[in-house]
XYZ file of C-alpha atoms in Angstrom:
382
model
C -0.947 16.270 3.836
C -3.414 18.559 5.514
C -1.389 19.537 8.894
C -5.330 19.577 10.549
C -5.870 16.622 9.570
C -9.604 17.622 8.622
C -9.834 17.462 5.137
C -11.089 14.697 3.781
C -9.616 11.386 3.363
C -9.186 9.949 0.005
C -9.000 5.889 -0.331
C -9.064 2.946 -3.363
C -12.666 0.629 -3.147
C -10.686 -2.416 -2.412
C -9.717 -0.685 1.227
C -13.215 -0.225 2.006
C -15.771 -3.284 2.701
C -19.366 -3.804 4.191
C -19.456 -6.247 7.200
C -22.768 -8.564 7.538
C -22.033 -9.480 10.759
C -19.350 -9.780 13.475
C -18.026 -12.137 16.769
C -15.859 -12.269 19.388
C -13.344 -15.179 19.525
C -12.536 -16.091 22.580
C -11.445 -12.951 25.590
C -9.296 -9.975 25.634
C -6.253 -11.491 27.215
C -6.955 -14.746 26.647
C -4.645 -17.287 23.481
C -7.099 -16.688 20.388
C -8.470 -13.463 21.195
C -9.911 -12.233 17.696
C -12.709 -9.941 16.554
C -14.154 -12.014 13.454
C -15.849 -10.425 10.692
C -18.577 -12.028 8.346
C -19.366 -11.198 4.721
C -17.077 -8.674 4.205
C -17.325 -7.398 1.038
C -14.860 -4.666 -1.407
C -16.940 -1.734 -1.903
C -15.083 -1.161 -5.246
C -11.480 -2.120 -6.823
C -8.337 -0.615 -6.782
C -9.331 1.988 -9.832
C -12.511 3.195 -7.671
C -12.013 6.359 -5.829
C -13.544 7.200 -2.054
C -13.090 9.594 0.630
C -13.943 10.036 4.125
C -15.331 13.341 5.049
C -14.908 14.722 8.637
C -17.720 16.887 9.266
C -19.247 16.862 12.781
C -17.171 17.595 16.104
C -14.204 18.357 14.436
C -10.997 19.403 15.778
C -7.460 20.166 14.842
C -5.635 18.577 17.247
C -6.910 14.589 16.445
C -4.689 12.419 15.032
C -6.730 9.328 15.087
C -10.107 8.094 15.484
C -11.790 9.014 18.493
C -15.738 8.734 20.018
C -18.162 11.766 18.971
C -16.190 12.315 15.646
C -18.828 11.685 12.834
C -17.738 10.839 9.236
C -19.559 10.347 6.129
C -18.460 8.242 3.390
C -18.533 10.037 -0.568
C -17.801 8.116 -3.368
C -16.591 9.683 -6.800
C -18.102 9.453 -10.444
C -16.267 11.360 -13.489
C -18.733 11.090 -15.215
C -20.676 13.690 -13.194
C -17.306 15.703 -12.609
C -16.866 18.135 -15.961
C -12.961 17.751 -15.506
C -13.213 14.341 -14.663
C -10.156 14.499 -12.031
C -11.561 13.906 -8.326
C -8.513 16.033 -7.079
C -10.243 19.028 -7.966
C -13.526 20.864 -6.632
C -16.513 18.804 -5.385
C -17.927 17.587 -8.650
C -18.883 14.262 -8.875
C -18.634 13.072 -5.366
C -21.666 12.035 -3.438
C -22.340 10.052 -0.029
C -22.600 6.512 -0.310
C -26.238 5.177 1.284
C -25.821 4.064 4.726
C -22.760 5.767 5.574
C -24.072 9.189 5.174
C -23.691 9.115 9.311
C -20.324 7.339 10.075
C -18.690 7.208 13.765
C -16.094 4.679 14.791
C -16.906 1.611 16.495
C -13.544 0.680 18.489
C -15.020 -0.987 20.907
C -17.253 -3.632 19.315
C -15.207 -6.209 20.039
C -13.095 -5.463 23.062
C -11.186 -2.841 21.288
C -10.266 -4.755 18.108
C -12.873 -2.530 16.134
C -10.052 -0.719 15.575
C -5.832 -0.897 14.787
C -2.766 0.402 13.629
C -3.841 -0.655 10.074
C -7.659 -1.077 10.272
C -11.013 0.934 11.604
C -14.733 -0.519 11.645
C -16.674 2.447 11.625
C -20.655 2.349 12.447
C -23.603 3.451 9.916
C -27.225 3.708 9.384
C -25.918 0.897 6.481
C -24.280 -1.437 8.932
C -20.845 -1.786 9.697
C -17.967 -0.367 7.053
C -14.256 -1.681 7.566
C -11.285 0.219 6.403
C -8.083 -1.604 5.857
C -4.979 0.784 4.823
C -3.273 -2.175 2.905
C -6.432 -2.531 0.988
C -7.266 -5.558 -1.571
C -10.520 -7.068 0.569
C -12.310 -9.397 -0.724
C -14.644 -8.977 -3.964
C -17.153 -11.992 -2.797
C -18.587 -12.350 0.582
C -15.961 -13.318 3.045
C -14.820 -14.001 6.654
C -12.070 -11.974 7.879
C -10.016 -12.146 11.048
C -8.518 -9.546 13.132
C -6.253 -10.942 15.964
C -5.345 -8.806 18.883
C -1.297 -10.205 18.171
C -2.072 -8.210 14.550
C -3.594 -4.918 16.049
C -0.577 -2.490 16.275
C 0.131 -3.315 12.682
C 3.233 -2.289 11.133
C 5.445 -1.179 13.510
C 7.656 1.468 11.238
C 3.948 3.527 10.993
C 2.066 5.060 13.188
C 2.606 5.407 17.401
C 1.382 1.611 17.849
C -1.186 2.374 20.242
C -3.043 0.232 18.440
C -5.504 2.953 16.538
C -5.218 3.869 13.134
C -3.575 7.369 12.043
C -4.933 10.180 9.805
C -1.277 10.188 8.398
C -1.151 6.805 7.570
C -4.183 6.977 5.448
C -3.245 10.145 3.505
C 0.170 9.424 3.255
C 1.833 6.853 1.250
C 4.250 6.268 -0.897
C 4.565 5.338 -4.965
C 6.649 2.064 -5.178
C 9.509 2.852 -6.875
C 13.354 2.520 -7.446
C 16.370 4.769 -7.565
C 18.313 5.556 -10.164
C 21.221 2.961 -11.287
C 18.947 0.021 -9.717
C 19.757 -2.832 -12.542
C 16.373 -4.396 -14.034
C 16.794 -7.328 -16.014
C 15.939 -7.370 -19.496
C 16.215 -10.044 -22.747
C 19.397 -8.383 -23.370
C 21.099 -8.010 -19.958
C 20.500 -5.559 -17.118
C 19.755 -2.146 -17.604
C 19.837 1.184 -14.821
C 16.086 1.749 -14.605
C 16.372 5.319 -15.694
C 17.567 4.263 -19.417
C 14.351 2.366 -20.294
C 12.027 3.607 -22.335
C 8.415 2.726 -23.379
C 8.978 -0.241 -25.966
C 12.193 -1.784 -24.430
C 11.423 -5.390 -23.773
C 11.659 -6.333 -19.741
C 11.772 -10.239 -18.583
C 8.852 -10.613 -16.303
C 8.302 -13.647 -14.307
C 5.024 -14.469 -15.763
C 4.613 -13.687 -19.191
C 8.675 -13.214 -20.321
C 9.748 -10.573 -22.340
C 7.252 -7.982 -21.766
C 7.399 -4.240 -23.809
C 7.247 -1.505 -21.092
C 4.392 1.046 -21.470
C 5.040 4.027 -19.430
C 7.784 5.212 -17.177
C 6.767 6.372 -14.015
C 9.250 9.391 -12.295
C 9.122 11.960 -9.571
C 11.526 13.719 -7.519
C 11.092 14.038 -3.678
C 12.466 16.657 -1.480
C 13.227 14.727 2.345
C 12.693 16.479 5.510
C 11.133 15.423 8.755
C 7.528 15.856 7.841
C 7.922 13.280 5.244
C 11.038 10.732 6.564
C 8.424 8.050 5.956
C 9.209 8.263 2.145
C 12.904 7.931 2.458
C 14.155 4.887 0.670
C 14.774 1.645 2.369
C 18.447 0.168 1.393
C 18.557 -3.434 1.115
C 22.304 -4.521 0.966
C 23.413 -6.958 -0.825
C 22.844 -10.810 0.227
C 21.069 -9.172 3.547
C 17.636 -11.441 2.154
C 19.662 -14.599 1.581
C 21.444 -16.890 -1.301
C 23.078 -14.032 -2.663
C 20.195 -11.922 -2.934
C 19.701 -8.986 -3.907
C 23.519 -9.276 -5.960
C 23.716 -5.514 -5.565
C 22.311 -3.231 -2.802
C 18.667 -2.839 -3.699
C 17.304 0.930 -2.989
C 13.674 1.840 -3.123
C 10.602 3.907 -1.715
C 9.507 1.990 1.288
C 5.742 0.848 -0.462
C 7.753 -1.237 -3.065
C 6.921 -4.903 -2.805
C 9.095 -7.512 -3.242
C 8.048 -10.947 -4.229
C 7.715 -13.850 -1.407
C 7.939 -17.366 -2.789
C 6.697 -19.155 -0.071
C 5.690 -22.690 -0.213
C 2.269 -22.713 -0.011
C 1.539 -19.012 -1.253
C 3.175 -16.570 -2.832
C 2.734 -12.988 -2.208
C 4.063 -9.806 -2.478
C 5.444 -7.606 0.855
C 6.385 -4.175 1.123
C 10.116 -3.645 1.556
C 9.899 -1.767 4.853
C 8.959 -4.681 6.398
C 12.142 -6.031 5.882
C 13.954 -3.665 8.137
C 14.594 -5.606 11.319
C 16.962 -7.260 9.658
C 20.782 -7.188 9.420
C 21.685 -5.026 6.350
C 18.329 -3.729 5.587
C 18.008 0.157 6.857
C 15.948 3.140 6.248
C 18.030 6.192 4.104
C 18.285 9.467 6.092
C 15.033 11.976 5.690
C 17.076 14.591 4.306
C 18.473 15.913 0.758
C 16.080 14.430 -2.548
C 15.856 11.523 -3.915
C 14.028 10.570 -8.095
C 12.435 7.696 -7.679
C 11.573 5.591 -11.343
C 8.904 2.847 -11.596
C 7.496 0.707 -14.517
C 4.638 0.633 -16.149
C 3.311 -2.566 -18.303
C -0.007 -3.149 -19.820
C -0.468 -5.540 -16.751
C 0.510 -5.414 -13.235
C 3.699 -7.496 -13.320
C 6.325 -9.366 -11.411
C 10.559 -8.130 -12.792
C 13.873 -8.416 -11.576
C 15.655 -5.523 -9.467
C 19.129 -6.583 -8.777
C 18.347 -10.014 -9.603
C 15.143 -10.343 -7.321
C 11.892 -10.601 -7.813
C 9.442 -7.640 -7.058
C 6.679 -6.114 -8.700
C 6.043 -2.924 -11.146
C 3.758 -0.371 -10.886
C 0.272 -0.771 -10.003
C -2.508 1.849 -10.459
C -4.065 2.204 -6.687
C -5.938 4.995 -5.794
C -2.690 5.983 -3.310
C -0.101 5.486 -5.776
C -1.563 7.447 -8.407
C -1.999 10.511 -6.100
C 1.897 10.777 -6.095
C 1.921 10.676 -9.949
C 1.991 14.416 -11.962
C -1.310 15.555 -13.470
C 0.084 14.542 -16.870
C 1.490 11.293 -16.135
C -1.988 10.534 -14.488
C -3.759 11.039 -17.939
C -1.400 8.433 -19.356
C -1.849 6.016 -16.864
C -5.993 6.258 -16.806
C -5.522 5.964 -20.799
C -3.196 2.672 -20.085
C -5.637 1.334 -17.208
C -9.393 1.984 -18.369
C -10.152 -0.406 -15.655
C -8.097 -1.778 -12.923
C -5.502 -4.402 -13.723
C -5.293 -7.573 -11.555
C -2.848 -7.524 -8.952
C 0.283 -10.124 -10.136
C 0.533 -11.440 -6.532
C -1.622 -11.043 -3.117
C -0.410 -7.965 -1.368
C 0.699 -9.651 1.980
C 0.022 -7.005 5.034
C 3.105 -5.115 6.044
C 2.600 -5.058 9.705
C 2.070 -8.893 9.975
C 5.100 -9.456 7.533
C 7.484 -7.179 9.664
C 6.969 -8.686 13.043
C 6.811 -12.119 11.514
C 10.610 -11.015 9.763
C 11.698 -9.510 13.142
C 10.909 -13.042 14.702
C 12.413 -15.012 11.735
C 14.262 -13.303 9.217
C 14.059 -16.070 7.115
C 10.331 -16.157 6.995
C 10.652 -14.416 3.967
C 11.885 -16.062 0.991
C 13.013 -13.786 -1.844
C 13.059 -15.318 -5.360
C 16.144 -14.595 -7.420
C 16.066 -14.737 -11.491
C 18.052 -18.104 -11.566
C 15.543 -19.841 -9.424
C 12.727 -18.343 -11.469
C 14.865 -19.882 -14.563
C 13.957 -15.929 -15.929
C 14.965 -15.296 -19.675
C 17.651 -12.929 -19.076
C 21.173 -12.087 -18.979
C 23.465 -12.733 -15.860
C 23.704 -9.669 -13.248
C 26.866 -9.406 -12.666
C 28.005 -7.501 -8.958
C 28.775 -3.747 -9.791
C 28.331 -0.813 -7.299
C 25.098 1.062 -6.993
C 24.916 4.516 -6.602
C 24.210 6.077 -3.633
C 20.747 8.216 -2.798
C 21.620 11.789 -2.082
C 21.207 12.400 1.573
């Protein structure tokens, strides 16, 4: 993280969308008050790389979005890049048409143009939104953004209701811990003995071979506490579930199997509720995900959340080599297993009702697999 917060801003296509049009629904202050967007449409997918540059009237002491910043939009090819990694030098970026000229448009629709999570930002183009939990629409679309959902996700950010340079660069790789159990044809295994082969029970397609293992280490301090594991205690998300305290990075989704829709919803938006707490920003922790040839829903600790999935933040916190493995895995971005449900709306609507969301455990799901039995679970170093 740049501690100027000047360099530029790297983001997936499916966070970034042109807007046809826009309206306000009904007045600031008023039941209903929404800023409603029209034809919004993905710039890319999740396998696309972008990135905001900051190049007039800048400053280091802005942490957000403000009026008389101008930004222009670049957008990556490797094939005009000779080492084909956009981490490196300036080859093969180049400014997207229309957003050459970028400044933020907060106040298009009284205020809503921007949020915790979200910023409409104004071009020669036409409008571009930004949305930090990404996966906008692929066909034309009408979007809504409700003044109830501006502050977003309240563990993020100051929730003053504009979006922070920190929460864009930052984020963390979903992940486990060691000794979290995943459940497998022949019984649950710690996550740090699989290897690429080993046969996993997925919700979808059964026994499923893993691919690649993903693993880093993290050293905890202050400047990073937002990547310190959320702990999930056992039977804290209802019938029983997880059966063993369930520890992972914050960004990890787990799987809500709601009536009408399933989706999937980062873990830290569970943690308003009883037994569900944030791990002390201190000491390291290895975090372990899973790789398939598809983007796939398994069982930690007998509930249902989802492996790894290639997005243009997630593979940023992935080593150099393991990156290579994962572009040879992915030529081209794999369809997401679930919706990605937005983590602000999720949390407040958990810190209403806790039992808004609706974990799915491996005997519900009738998943092939052995019975988890209750053992302990190691603690994270702290």
């Amino acid at each position: 993280m740049s501690a100027t917060y000047t360099d530029p801003i790297p983001m997936r296509g499916d966070m970034l969308a042109s807007v046809g049009s826009y309206r306000q629904s009904s007045n600031p202050g008023q039941p209903g008050f929404a800023m409603e967007l029209y034809d919004v449409e993905a710039l890319g997918g999740a396998s696309d790389s972008y990135r905001l540059v900051w190049y007039q009237n800048v400053n280091s002491t802005a942490t957000e979005f403000q009026n008389g910043q101008m930004w222009r939009l670049e957008a990556y090819s490797a094939a005009d890049d000779p080492d084909g990694d956009p981490n490196t030098g300036e080859a093969g970026w180049s400014a997207v048409p229309g957003y050459e000229r970028l400044v933020p448009a907060h106040d298009i629709v009284g205020g809503l143009g921007g949020g915790d999570e979200y910023i409409v930002l104004r071009g020669s183009g036409g409008y571009l939104l930004y949305d930090l939990n990404g996966n906008l629409p692929e066909d034309p679309s009408h979007m809504t953004y409700s003044a109830e959902d501006e502050n977003g996700d309240p563990d993020q950010g100051d929730n003053d209701g504009e979006l922070d340079f920190e929460d864009m660069i930052n984020a963390a790789v979903p992940c486990f811990v060691p000794g979290t159990r995943i459940a497998t044809p022949a019984g649950a295994r710690p996550v740090e003995t699989l290897r690429p082969g080993d046969l996993v029970s997925t919700l979808d397609h059964g026994p499923q071979p893993l691919a690649f293992v993903v693993a880093r280490g993290v050293e905890l301090d202050r400047s990073n506490a937002h990547m310190a594991p959320v702990r999930i205690a056992a039977g804290s998300l209802g019938d029983g579930l997880p059966l063993n305290d369930l520890i992972c990075s914050p960004q990890h989704r787990l799987l809500h199997a709601g009536a009408a829709r399933q989706c999937l919803v980062a873990a830290k938006a569970q943690l308003s509720r009883p037994g569900v707490r944030r791990a002390p920003a201190r000491g390291s922790v290895d975090y372990f995900n899973l790789a398939f040839a598809q983007h796939e829903i398994v069982f930690a600790e007998g509930i249902a959340v989802e492996s790894f999935f290639p997005g243009r933040e997630a593979m940023k916190g992935v080593s150099p080599i393991d990156v290579i493995r994962l572009c040879a895995l992915y030529p081209t971005a794999p369809r997401h297993a679930r919706h990605f449900g937005k983590c602000g709306k999720w949390a407040r609507r958990v810190a209403a009702r806790p039992k808004a969301f609706r974990p799915l455990g491996m005997a519900a799901a009738g998943a092939a697999s052995a019975p988890l039995a209750a053992a302990a679970v190691p603690c994270v170093e702290a």
